[in-house]
């Protein structure tokens, strides 16, 4: 072996010791993946129970999500890092080259990316389930046929029950201004329901885009498009928000 | 100086027992029973297993720790007859309790789940409880009772000229 190759390590990955080490490493990462499914599998029943009992907000889902994210994404990524420290030592002992070592190290990043993406899917799916339950609850408690009459002349007012902001409405009949504040449960739907359903709708585009900035614009267009369609009171606000985001010259730098 | 061959063999057997127990089905399976019989250890009876499964000490997978302990004891006896001072020291220092505890940590159900749901449960209805129903009213002049007639009318009453909104500053 030349002096240089002894310094750089060997590129030979065919030795049985090396192959055994790689198998152990792959098994370790597979077990971390199994652990991910195990934790989320155990959360399924209590989570369904929570969603069945949810009322008009998803605050509890947010709290549960944080706990589960810590037990899966954070803890398992940490374990992958810890495992890699041991693996790297073992590889160095076998005299593996930097090239071979970095190839195995890439599996840590792949795993971390995998667990983060899988959790994102779980998160979007969970919030969407909760959103549908909340929408169902709101619909049960809101009288959509209720007539709204002017406080001064009792003429019928064209008030939309599913409004998301307070409005001042001038009565066509007497000219008085009626102030209407929608039910809080409906207003809360903008975030707790429609926002999450918009995310669910646009999420495939987010996954497809990855780190491609131009493709990410498609995600924002879908996300805001859904909001503009379903929160028509605030269409202009969301349109401005979307344009600010996708036309921002700094958009291509950060995400 | 590396560990002696005898120690390596002993550690390998301990590790194999650990892995076999850990990867067996909840309460043990055929593979684990074969492993037990290879060390001449009797598995727990079905009644014993059932009563342990119903006990407070829950397991999510793997064989029962007591069976693994019996295998460990057999492995220690098997290796203790050899004339190897390093091995003897290793056997004497073998911490059975912590090994069994380590095993139980691997097979017990994930306990963090109840904490996560327990902590979150206080927020189940907390924010929904304060939500108000719709409100509908007309702003009127406090002096004459005339209704507001313009959507952007924030200054004076168009009928009597009084201030529509009081400024506290």
CSV table of C-alpha atoms in Angstrom, one decimal:
chain,number,residue,atom,x,y,z
A,1,UNK,CA,0.0,0.0,0.0
A,2,UNK,CA,1.4,3.4,-0.9
A,3,UNK,CA,2.0,6.1,1.7
A,4,UNK,CA,-0.7,8.2,0.2
A,5,UNK,CA,-3.3,5.4,0.1
A,6,UNK,CA,-2.5,4.5,3.7
A,7,UNK,CA,-3.1,8.1,4.7
A,8,UNK,CA,-6.3,8.4,2.6
A,9,UNK,CA,-7.6,4.9,3.6
A,10,UNK,CA,-8.8,2.1,1.5
A,11,UNK,CA,-11.5,2.2,-1.2
A,12,UNK,CA,-12.0,-1.5,-1.0
A,13,UNK,CA,-15.6,-2.2,0.2
A,14,UNK,CA,-15.6,-5.9,-0.6
A,15,UNK,CA,-14.1,-7.2,2.6
A,16,UNK,CA,-16.5,-9.4,4.7
A,17,UNK,CA,-15.8,-7.1,7.8
A,18,UNK,CA,-16.8,-4.0,5.8
A,19,UNK,CA,-19.8,-5.7,4.3
A,20,UNK,CA,-20.9,-6.8,7.8
A,21,UNK,CA,-20.5,-3.3,9.1
A,22,UNK,CA,-22.6,-1.8,6.3
A,23,UNK,CA,-25.3,-4.4,6.9
A,24,UNK,CA,-25.4,-3.5,10.6
A,25,UNK,CA,-25.6,0.2,9.8
A,26,UNK,CA,-28.4,-0.4,7.3
A,27,UNK,CA,-30.3,-2.5,9.9
A,28,UNK,CA,-29.8,0.2,12.5
A,29,UNK,CA,-31.4,2.8,10.2
A,30,UNK,CA,-34.2,0.4,9.2
A,31,UNK,CA,-34.9,-0.1,12.9
A,32,UNK,CA,-35.1,3.7,13.4
A,33,UNK,CA,-37.7,3.8,10.6
A,34,UNK,CA,-39.6,0.9,12.3
A,35,UNK,CA,-39.5,2.9,15.5
A,36,UNK,CA,-41.1,5.9,13.7
A,37,UNK,CA,-44.0,3.8,12.6
A,38,UNK,CA,-44.3,2.2,16.0
A,39,UNK,CA,-44.6,5.5,17.8
A,40,UNK,CA,-47.2,6.9,15.3
A,41,UNK,CA,-49.0,3.6,15.3
A,42,UNK,CA,-49.4,3.9,19.1
A,43,UNK,CA,-50.7,7.4,18.7
A,44,UNK,CA,-53.4,6.4,16.2
A,45,UNK,CA,-56.2,5.4,18.7
A,46,UNK,CA,-55.8,8.2,21.2
A,47,UNK,CA,-55.5,10.7,18.4
A,48,UNK,CA,-58.7,9.5,16.7
A,49,UNK,CA,-60.3,9.8,20.1
A,50,UNK,CA,-59.2,13.4,20.5
A,51,UNK,CA,-60.4,14.3,17.0
A,52,UNK,CA,-63.8,12.8,17.7
A,53,UNK,CA,-64.1,15.0,20.7
A,54,UNK,CA,-62.7,18.2,19.2
A,55,UNK,CA,-64.9,21.3,19.1
A,56,UNK,CA,-64.0,24.4,17.1
A,57,UNK,CA,-60.2,24.7,17.3
A,58,UNK,CA,-57.1,22.6,16.7
A,59,UNK,CA,-55.0,23.8,19.6
A,60,UNK,CA,-54.9,20.4,21.1
A,61,UNK,CA,-53.7,18.9,17.8
A,62,UNK,CA,-50.9,21.4,17.8
A,63,UNK,CA,-49.8,20.4,21.3
A,64,UNK,CA,-50.0,16.7,20.5
A,65,UNK,CA,-48.1,17.2,17.3
A,66,UNK,CA,-45.2,18.9,19.1
A,67,UNK,CA,-44.9,16.0,21.5
A,68,UNK,CA,-45.0,13.4,18.7
A,69,UNK,CA,-42.6,15.4,16.6
A,70,UNK,CA,-40.1,15.4,19.5
A,71,UNK,CA,-40.5,11.7,20.0
A,72,UNK,CA,-40.1,10.9,16.3
A,73,UNK,CA,-38.2,13.5,14.2
A,74,UNK,CA,-36.0,15.0,16.9
A,75,UNK,CA,-35.3,11.8,19.0
A,76,UNK,CA,-34.8,9.5,16.0
A,77,UNK,CA,-32.6,12.1,14.2
A,78,UNK,CA,-30.5,12.3,17.3
A,79,UNK,CA,-30.2,8.5,17.4
A,80,UNK,CA,-29.1,8.5,13.8
A,81,UNK,CA,-26.3,11.0,14.7
A,82,UNK,CA,-25.3,8.9,17.7
A,83,UNK,CA,-25.2,5.8,15.6
A,84,UNK,CA,-23.2,7.5,13.0
A,85,UNK,CA,-20.5,8.5,15.5
A,86,UNK,CA,-20.0,4.8,16.4
A,87,UNK,CA,-20.2,3.7,12.7
A,88,UNK,CA,-17.6,6.3,11.7
A,89,UNK,CA,-15.2,4.9,14.4
A,90,UNK,CA,-15.7,1.4,13.2
A,91,UNK,CA,-15.1,2.4,9.6
A,92,UNK,CA,-12.0,4.3,10.5
A,93,UNK,CA,-10.7,1.2,12.4
A,94,UNK,CA,-11.2,-0.8,9.2
A,95,UNK,CA,-9.2,1.8,7.3
A,96,UNK,CA,-12.1,2.9,5.0
A,97,UNK,CA,-11.4,5.8,2.7
A,98,UNK,CA,-13.1,9.2,3.2
A,99,UNK,CA,-15.0,8.4,0.1
A,100,UNK,CA,-16.5,5.3,1.6
A,101,UNK,CA,-17.2,7.0,4.9
A,102,UNK,CA,-19.0,10.0,3.4
A,103,UNK,CA,-21.1,7.6,1.3
A,104,UNK,CA,-22.4,6.0,4.5
A,105,UNK,CA,-22.7,9.4,6.2
A,106,UNK,CA,-25.1,10.5,3.5
A,107,UNK,CA,-27.5,7.8,4.8
A,108,UNK,CA,-27.9,9.9,8.0
A,109,UNK,CA,-29.0,12.9,6.0
A,110,UNK,CA,-31.3,10.7,3.9
A,111,UNK,CA,-32.9,9.3,7.0
A,112,UNK,CA,-33.3,12.7,8.6
A,113,UNK,CA,-35.0,14.0,5.4
A,114,UNK,CA,-37.2,10.9,5.3
A,115,UNK,CA,-38.4,11.2,8.9
A,116,UNK,CA,-39.1,14.9,8.5
A,117,UNK,CA,-41.0,14.4,5.3
A,118,UNK,CA,-43.0,11.5,6.7
A,119,UNK,CA,-43.9,13.5,9.7
A,120,UNK,CA,-45.0,16.4,7.5
A,121,UNK,CA,-47.4,14.1,5.7
A,122,UNK,CA,-48.7,12.8,9.0
A,123,UNK,CA,-49.1,16.4,10.3
A,124,UNK,CA,-51.0,17.6,7.2
A,125,UNK,CA,-53.3,14.5,7.2
A,126,UNK,CA,-54.0,14.9,11.0
A,127,UNK,CA,-54.8,18.6,10.8
A,128,UNK,CA,-57.1,18.0,7.7
A,129,UNK,CA,-59.0,15.2,9.6
A,130,UNK,CA,-59.5,17.6,12.6
A,131,UNK,CA,-60.5,20.4,10.2
A,132,UNK,CA,-63.2,18.2,8.7
A,133,UNK,CA,-64.5,17.3,12.1
A,134,UNK,CA,-64.6,21.0,13.2
A,135,UNK,CA,-66.4,22.0,9.9
A,136,UNK,CA,-69.0,19.3,10.7
A,137,UNK,CA,-69.4,20.7,14.3
A,138,UNK,CA,-69.8,24.2,13.0
A,139,UNK,CA,-72.4,23.2,10.4
A,140,UNK,CA,-74.4,21.4,13.1
A,141,UNK,CA,-74.6,24.6,15.2
A,142,UNK,CA,-75.1,27.3,12.7
A,143,UNK,CA,-78.5,28.1,11.2
A,144,UNK,CA,-77.6,28.9,7.6
A,145,UNK,CA,-81.2,29.8,6.8
A,146,UNK,CA,-81.4,32.5,9.4
A,147,UNK,CA,-82.7,35.9,8.0
A,148,UNK,CA,-80.9,39.0,9.0
A,149,UNK,CA,-83.0,42.2,9.1
A,150,UNK,CA,-82.1,45.8,9.4
A,151,UNK,CA,-82.2,46.9,13.0
A,152,UNK,CA,-84.0,50.1,11.9
A,153,UNK,CA,-86.6,49.1,9.3
A,154,UNK,CA,-86.5,45.3,9.3
A,155,UNK,CA,-85.7,45.1,5.6
A,156,UNK,CA,-83.9,41.9,4.7
A,157,UNK,CA,-80.1,42.3,4.6
A,158,UNK,CA,-77.8,40.3,2.3
A,159,UNK,CA,-75.6,39.0,5.1
A,160,UNK,CA,-73.6,35.8,4.4
A,161,UNK,CA,-73.5,33.6,7.4
A,162,UNK,CA,-70.1,32.2,6.4
A,163,UNK,CA,-68.3,35.5,6.7
A,164,UNK,CA,-64.9,35.8,8.2
A,165,UNK,CA,-64.7,39.4,9.1
A,166,UNK,CA,-67.0,42.1,10.6
A,167,UNK,CA,-68.7,44.2,8.0
A,168,UNK,CA,-70.7,47.5,7.9
A,169,UNK,CA,-73.7,47.0,5.6
A,170,UNK,CA,-75.8,49.9,4.4
A,171,UNK,CA,-79.5,49.0,4.3
A,172,UNK,CA,-80.9,49.5,0.8
A,173,UNK,CA,-84.2,50.4,2.2
A,174,UNK,CA,-83.6,53.0,5.0
A,175,UNK,CA,-79.9,53.8,4.6
A,176,UNK,CA,-78.9,52.8,8.1
A,177,UNK,CA,-75.6,51.2,8.6
A,178,UNK,CA,-75.8,47.7,10.2
A,179,UNK,CA,-72.7,46.3,11.8
A,180,UNK,CA,-72.4,42.5,11.6
A,181,UNK,CA,-69.9,40.4,13.5
A,182,UNK,CA,-69.9,36.8,12.3
A,183,UNK,CA,-70.0,33.9,14.8
A,184,UNK,CA,-66.6,33.3,16.3
A,185,UNK,CA,-66.9,29.7,15.4
A,186,UNK,CA,-67.2,30.6,11.7
A,187,UNK,CA,-64.4,33.2,11.9
A,188,UNK,CA,-62.1,30.6,13.6
A,189,UNK,CA,-62.7,28.3,10.7
A,190,UNK,CA,-60.5,30.5,8.6
A,191,UNK,CA,-57.4,29.2,10.4
A,192,UNK,CA,-58.6,26.0,12.1
A,193,UNK,CA,-60.3,24.6,9.0
A,194,UNK,CA,-59.7,26.3,5.7
A,195,UNK,CA,-56.0,27.0,6.3
A,196,UNK,CA,-55.4,23.3,7.0
A,197,UNK,CA,-57.5,22.1,4.1
A,198,UNK,CA,-55.6,24.6,1.8
A,199,UNK,CA,-52.4,23.0,3.1
A,200,UNK,CA,-53.7,19.5,2.4
A,201,UNK,CA,-54.8,20.6,-1.1
A,202,UNK,CA,-51.4,22.2,-2.0
A,203,UNK,CA,-49.2,19.8,-0.1
A,204,UNK,CA,-48.5,17.5,-3.1
A,205,UNK,CA,-47.0,20.5,-4.9
A,206,UNK,CA,-44.8,21.3,-1.8
A,207,UNK,CA,-43.5,17.7,-1.8
A,208,UNK,CA,-42.9,17.7,-5.5
A,209,UNK,CA,-41.1,21.1,-5.4
A,210,UNK,CA,-38.6,20.1,-2.8
A,211,UNK,CA,-36.0,22.8,-2.8
A,212,UNK,CA,-36.8,24.1,-6.3
A,213,UNK,CA,-37.8,27.7,-5.8
A,214,UNK,CA,-39.8,28.0,-9.0
A,215,UNK,CA,-41.7,24.9,-8.3
A,216,UNK,CA,-42.4,26.1,-4.8
A,217,UNK,CA,-44.3,29.0,-6.3
A,218,UNK,CA,-46.8,26.5,-7.6
A,219,UNK,CA,-47.4,25.4,-4.0
A,220,UNK,CA,-48.0,29.0,-2.9
A,221,UNK,CA,-50.4,29.6,-5.8
A,222,UNK,CA,-52.4,26.5,-4.9
A,223,UNK,CA,-52.4,27.2,-1.2
A,224,UNK,CA,-53.5,30.9,-1.6
A,225,UNK,CA,-55.8,29.9,-4.5
A,226,UNK,CA,-57.7,27.6,-2.1
A,227,UNK,CA,-57.9,30.4,0.5
A,228,UNK,CA,-59.1,33.0,-2.0
A,229,UNK,CA,-61.8,30.7,-3.2
A,230,UNK,CA,-63.0,29.7,0.2
A,231,UNK,CA,-62.5,32.9,2.2
A,232,UNK,CA,-63.9,35.2,-0.5
A,233,UNK,CA,-64.3,38.1,2.0
A,234,UNK,CA,-60.5,38.3,2.2
A,235,UNK,CA,-59.7,37.4,-1.4
A,236,UNK,CA,-57.8,40.7,-2.0
A,237,UNK,CA,-55.8,40.2,1.2
A,238,UNK,CA,-54.7,36.7,0.3
A,239,UNK,CA,-54.0,37.7,-3.3
A,240,UNK,CA,-51.7,40.5,-2.1
A,241,UNK,CA,-50.0,38.1,0.3
A,242,UNK,CA,-49.5,35.5,-2.4
A,243,UNK,CA,-48.0,38.1,-4.8
A,244,UNK,CA,-45.8,39.5,-2.2
A,245,UNK,CA,-44.4,36.0,-1.5
A,246,UNK,CA,-43.9,34.8,-5.1
A,247,UNK,CA,-42.6,38.1,-6.4
A,248,UNK,CA,-40.3,38.8,-3.6
A,249,UNK,CA,-36.8,39.1,-4.9
A,250,UNK,CA,-35.5,37.5,-1.7
A,251,UNK,CA,-37.8,34.5,-2.2
A,252,UNK,CA,-35.1,32.7,-4.2
A,253,UNK,CA,-32.6,33.0,-1.3
A,254,UNK,CA,-34.6,31.7,1.6
A,255,UNK,CA,-37.6,29.5,2.1
B,1,UNK,CA,-4.7,-5.2,24.8
B,2,UNK,CA,-7.9,-6.6,23.2
B,3,UNK,CA,-10.4,-8.7,25.1
B,4,UNK,CA,-9.7,-12.4,25.2
B,5,UNK,CA,-11.5,-14.9,22.9
B,6,UNK,CA,-13.4,-16.3,25.9
B,7,UNK,CA,-14.8,-12.9,26.8
B,8,UNK,CA,-15.7,-12.3,23.2
B,9,UNK,CA,-17.6,-15.6,23.1
B,10,UNK,CA,-19.3,-14.8,26.3
B,11,UNK,CA,-20.4,-11.3,25.1
B,12,UNK,CA,-21.5,-12.7,21.8
B,13,UNK,CA,-23.8,-15.2,23.6
B,14,UNK,CA,-25.2,-12.6,25.9
B,15,UNK,CA,-25.9,-10.3,22.9
B,16,UNK,CA,-27.5,-13.1,20.9
B,17,UNK,CA,-29.8,-13.9,23.8
B,18,UNK,CA,-30.7,-10.3,24.1
B,19,UNK,CA,-31.4,-9.9,20.4
B,20,UNK,CA,-33.4,-13.2,20.2
B,21,UNK,CA,-35.6,-12.2,23.1
B,22,UNK,CA,-36.1,-8.7,21.9
B,23,UNK,CA,-37.0,-9.7,18.3
B,24,UNK,CA,-39.4,-12.4,19.4
B,25,UNK,CA,-43.2,-11.8,19.4
B,26,UNK,CA,-44.9,-10.3,22.5
B,27,UNK,CA,-44.5,-12.9,25.2
B,28,UNK,CA,-42.2,-15.1,23.1
B,29,UNK,CA,-42.6,-17.2,20.0
B,30,UNK,CA,-41.4,-20.6,18.5
B,31,UNK,CA,-38.0,-19.2,17.7
B,32,UNK,CA,-37.5,-18.0,21.3
B,33,UNK,CA,-38.8,-21.3,22.7
B,34,UNK,CA,-36.2,-23.1,20.7
B,35,UNK,CA,-33.6,-20.8,21.9
B,36,UNK,CA,-34.7,-21.4,25.5
B,37,UNK,CA,-34.5,-25.2,25.1
B,38,UNK,CA,-31.0,-24.9,23.6
B,39,UNK,CA,-30.0,-23.6,27.1
B,40,UNK,CA,-32.2,-26.1,28.8
B,41,UNK,CA,-34.5,-23.4,30.2
B,42,UNK,CA,-38.2,-24.1,30.5
B,43,UNK,CA,-40.5,-21.4,29.1
B,44,UNK,CA,-43.2,-19.9,31.4
B,45,UNK,CA,-46.5,-21.7,31.3
B,46,UNK,CA,-49.4,-20.2,29.3
B,47,UNK,CA,-51.1,-19.3,32.6
B,48,UNK,CA,-48.0,-17.5,33.9
B,49,UNK,CA,-47.6,-15.7,30.6
B,50,UNK,CA,-51.3,-14.7,30.6
B,51,UNK,CA,-51.1,-13.4,34.2
B,52,UNK,CA,-47.9,-11.4,33.4
B,53,UNK,CA,-49.6,-9.9,30.3
B,54,UNK,CA,-52.4,-8.8,32.5
B,55,UNK,CA,-50.1,-7.3,35.1
B,56,UNK,CA,-49.2,-3.7,35.5
B,57,UNK,CA,-45.8,-4.3,33.8
B,58,UNK,CA,-46.8,-3.9,30.2
B,59,UNK,CA,-44.7,-5.1,27.3
B,60,UNK,CA,-45.1,-4.1,23.7
B,61,UNK,CA,-42.9,-6.8,22.2
B,62,UNK,CA,-40.3,-9.5,23.0
B,63,UNK,CA,-40.0,-12.3,25.5
B,64,UNK,CA,-40.5,-11.9,29.2
B,65,UNK,CA,-37.5,-10.5,31.1
B,66,UNK,CA,-37.6,-13.4,33.6
B,67,UNK,CA,-37.0,-15.9,30.8
B,68,UNK,CA,-34.1,-13.8,29.5
B,69,UNK,CA,-32.7,-13.7,33.0
B,70,UNK,CA,-32.7,-17.5,33.2
B,71,UNK,CA,-30.8,-17.7,29.9
B,72,UNK,CA,-28.2,-15.2,31.1
B,73,UNK,CA,-27.8,-17.3,34.3
B,74,UNK,CA,-27.2,-20.4,32.2
B,75,UNK,CA,-24.7,-18.6,30.0
B,76,UNK,CA,-22.8,-17.4,33.1
B,77,UNK,CA,-22.7,-21.0,34.5
B,78,UNK,CA,-21.5,-22.3,31.1
B,79,UNK,CA,-18.6,-19.9,31.0
B,80,UNK,CA,-17.6,-19.9,34.6
B,81,UNK,CA,-15.7,-23.2,34.6
B,82,UNK,CA,-12.9,-21.8,32.4
B,83,UNK,CA,-9.5,-21.0,33.7
B,84,UNK,CA,-9.3,-17.4,32.5
B,85,UNK,CA,-8.8,-14.6,35.0
B,86,UNK,CA,-10.0,-11.9,32.6
B,87,UNK,CA,-13.2,-13.9,31.9
B,88,UNK,CA,-13.7,-14.6,35.6
B,89,UNK,CA,-13.5,-10.9,36.3
B,90,UNK,CA,-16.0,-10.2,33.5
B,91,UNK,CA,-18.4,-12.8,34.8
B,92,UNK,CA,-18.1,-11.4,38.3
B,93,UNK,CA,-18.7,-7.9,37.1
B,94,UNK,CA,-21.7,-8.9,34.9
B,95,UNK,CA,-24.5,-6.6,36.1
B,96,UNK,CA,-27.5,-8.7,35.7
B,97,UNK,CA,-30.0,-6.1,37.0
B,98,UNK,CA,-28.9,-3.4,34.7
B,99,UNK,CA,-28.9,-5.8,31.7
B,100,UNK,CA,-32.4,-6.9,32.5
B,101,UNK,CA,-33.5,-3.3,33.0
B,102,UNK,CA,-31.9,-2.3,29.7
B,103,UNK,CA,-33.9,-5.1,28.1
B,104,UNK,CA,-37.2,-4.0,29.7
B,105,UNK,CA,-36.6,-0.5,28.4
B,106,UNK,CA,-36.6,-2.0,24.9
B,107,UNK,CA,-39.7,-4.0,25.2
B,108,UNK,CA,-42.0,-1.8,27.3
B,109,UNK,CA,-44.7,0.2,25.6
B,110,UNK,CA,-43.7,3.8,24.6
B,111,UNK,CA,-44.7,5.6,27.9
B,112,UNK,CA,-44.3,9.1,26.4
B,113,UNK,CA,-47.6,8.7,24.6
B,114,UNK,CA,-49.7,9.0,27.7
B,115,UNK,CA,-47.7,12.0,28.8
B,116,UNK,CA,-48.2,13.7,25.4
B,117,UNK,CA,-51.9,13.1,25.4
B,118,UNK,CA,-52.3,13.8,29.1
B,119,UNK,CA,-50.5,17.2,28.8
B,120,UNK,CA,-52.5,18.1,25.7
B,121,UNK,CA,-55.9,17.1,27.1
B,122,UNK,CA,-56.3,20.3,29.2
B,123,UNK,CA,-56.4,22.3,25.9
B,124,UNK,CA,-59.2,20.1,24.3
B,125,UNK,CA,-62.1,22.6,24.8
B,126,UNK,CA,-60.2,25.5,26.4
B,127,UNK,CA,-60.2,27.8,23.4
B,128,UNK,CA,-63.6,26.7,21.9
B,129,UNK,CA,-65.3,27.4,25.2
B,130,UNK,CA,-65.1,31.2,24.9
B,131,UNK,CA,-66.3,31.6,21.3
B,132,UNK,CA,-69.2,34.0,20.9
B,133,UNK,CA,-72.2,33.9,18.7
B,134,UNK,CA,-72.8,36.4,15.9
B,135,UNK,CA,-73.6,40.0,16.8
B,136,UNK,CA,-75.7,42.4,14.7
B,137,UNK,CA,-76.3,46.0,15.7
B,138,UNK,CA,-76.5,49.5,14.4
B,139,UNK,CA,-74.3,52.3,15.9
B,140,UNK,CA,-76.6,55.1,17.0
B,141,UNK,CA,-76.0,58.7,18.1
B,142,UNK,CA,-76.1,58.9,21.9
B,143,UNK,CA,-77.7,62.3,21.8
B,144,UNK,CA,-80.6,61.9,19.4
B,145,UNK,CA,-80.6,58.2,18.6
B,146,UNK,CA,-80.1,58.6,14.8
B,147,UNK,CA,-78.5,55.6,13.2
B,148,UNK,CA,-75.2,55.8,11.4
B,149,UNK,CA,-75.9,56.4,7.7
B,150,UNK,CA,-72.4,56.0,6.1
B,151,UNK,CA,-70.2,53.0,6.4
B,152,UNK,CA,-67.1,55.3,7.0
B,153,UNK,CA,-69.0,57.6,9.3
B,154,UNK,CA,-66.7,57.8,12.3
B,155,UNK,CA,-67.0,61.6,13.1
B,156,UNK,CA,-70.4,63.2,13.8
B,157,UNK,CA,-74.0,62.3,13.7
B,158,UNK,CA,-75.4,63.6,10.4
B,159,UNK,CA,-78.7,64.5,12.1
B,160,UNK,CA,-77.7,66.5,15.2
B,161,UNK,CA,-73.9,66.9,14.8
B,162,UNK,CA,-72.9,65.2,18.1
B,163,UNK,CA,-69.8,63.1,18.2
B,164,UNK,CA,-70.6,59.5,17.2
B,165,UNK,CA,-67.6,58.0,19.0
B,166,UNK,CA,-66.3,59.3,22.2
B,167,UNK,CA,-62.5,59.8,22.5
B,168,UNK,CA,-61.3,59.0,26.0
B,169,UNK,CA,-57.9,60.6,25.5
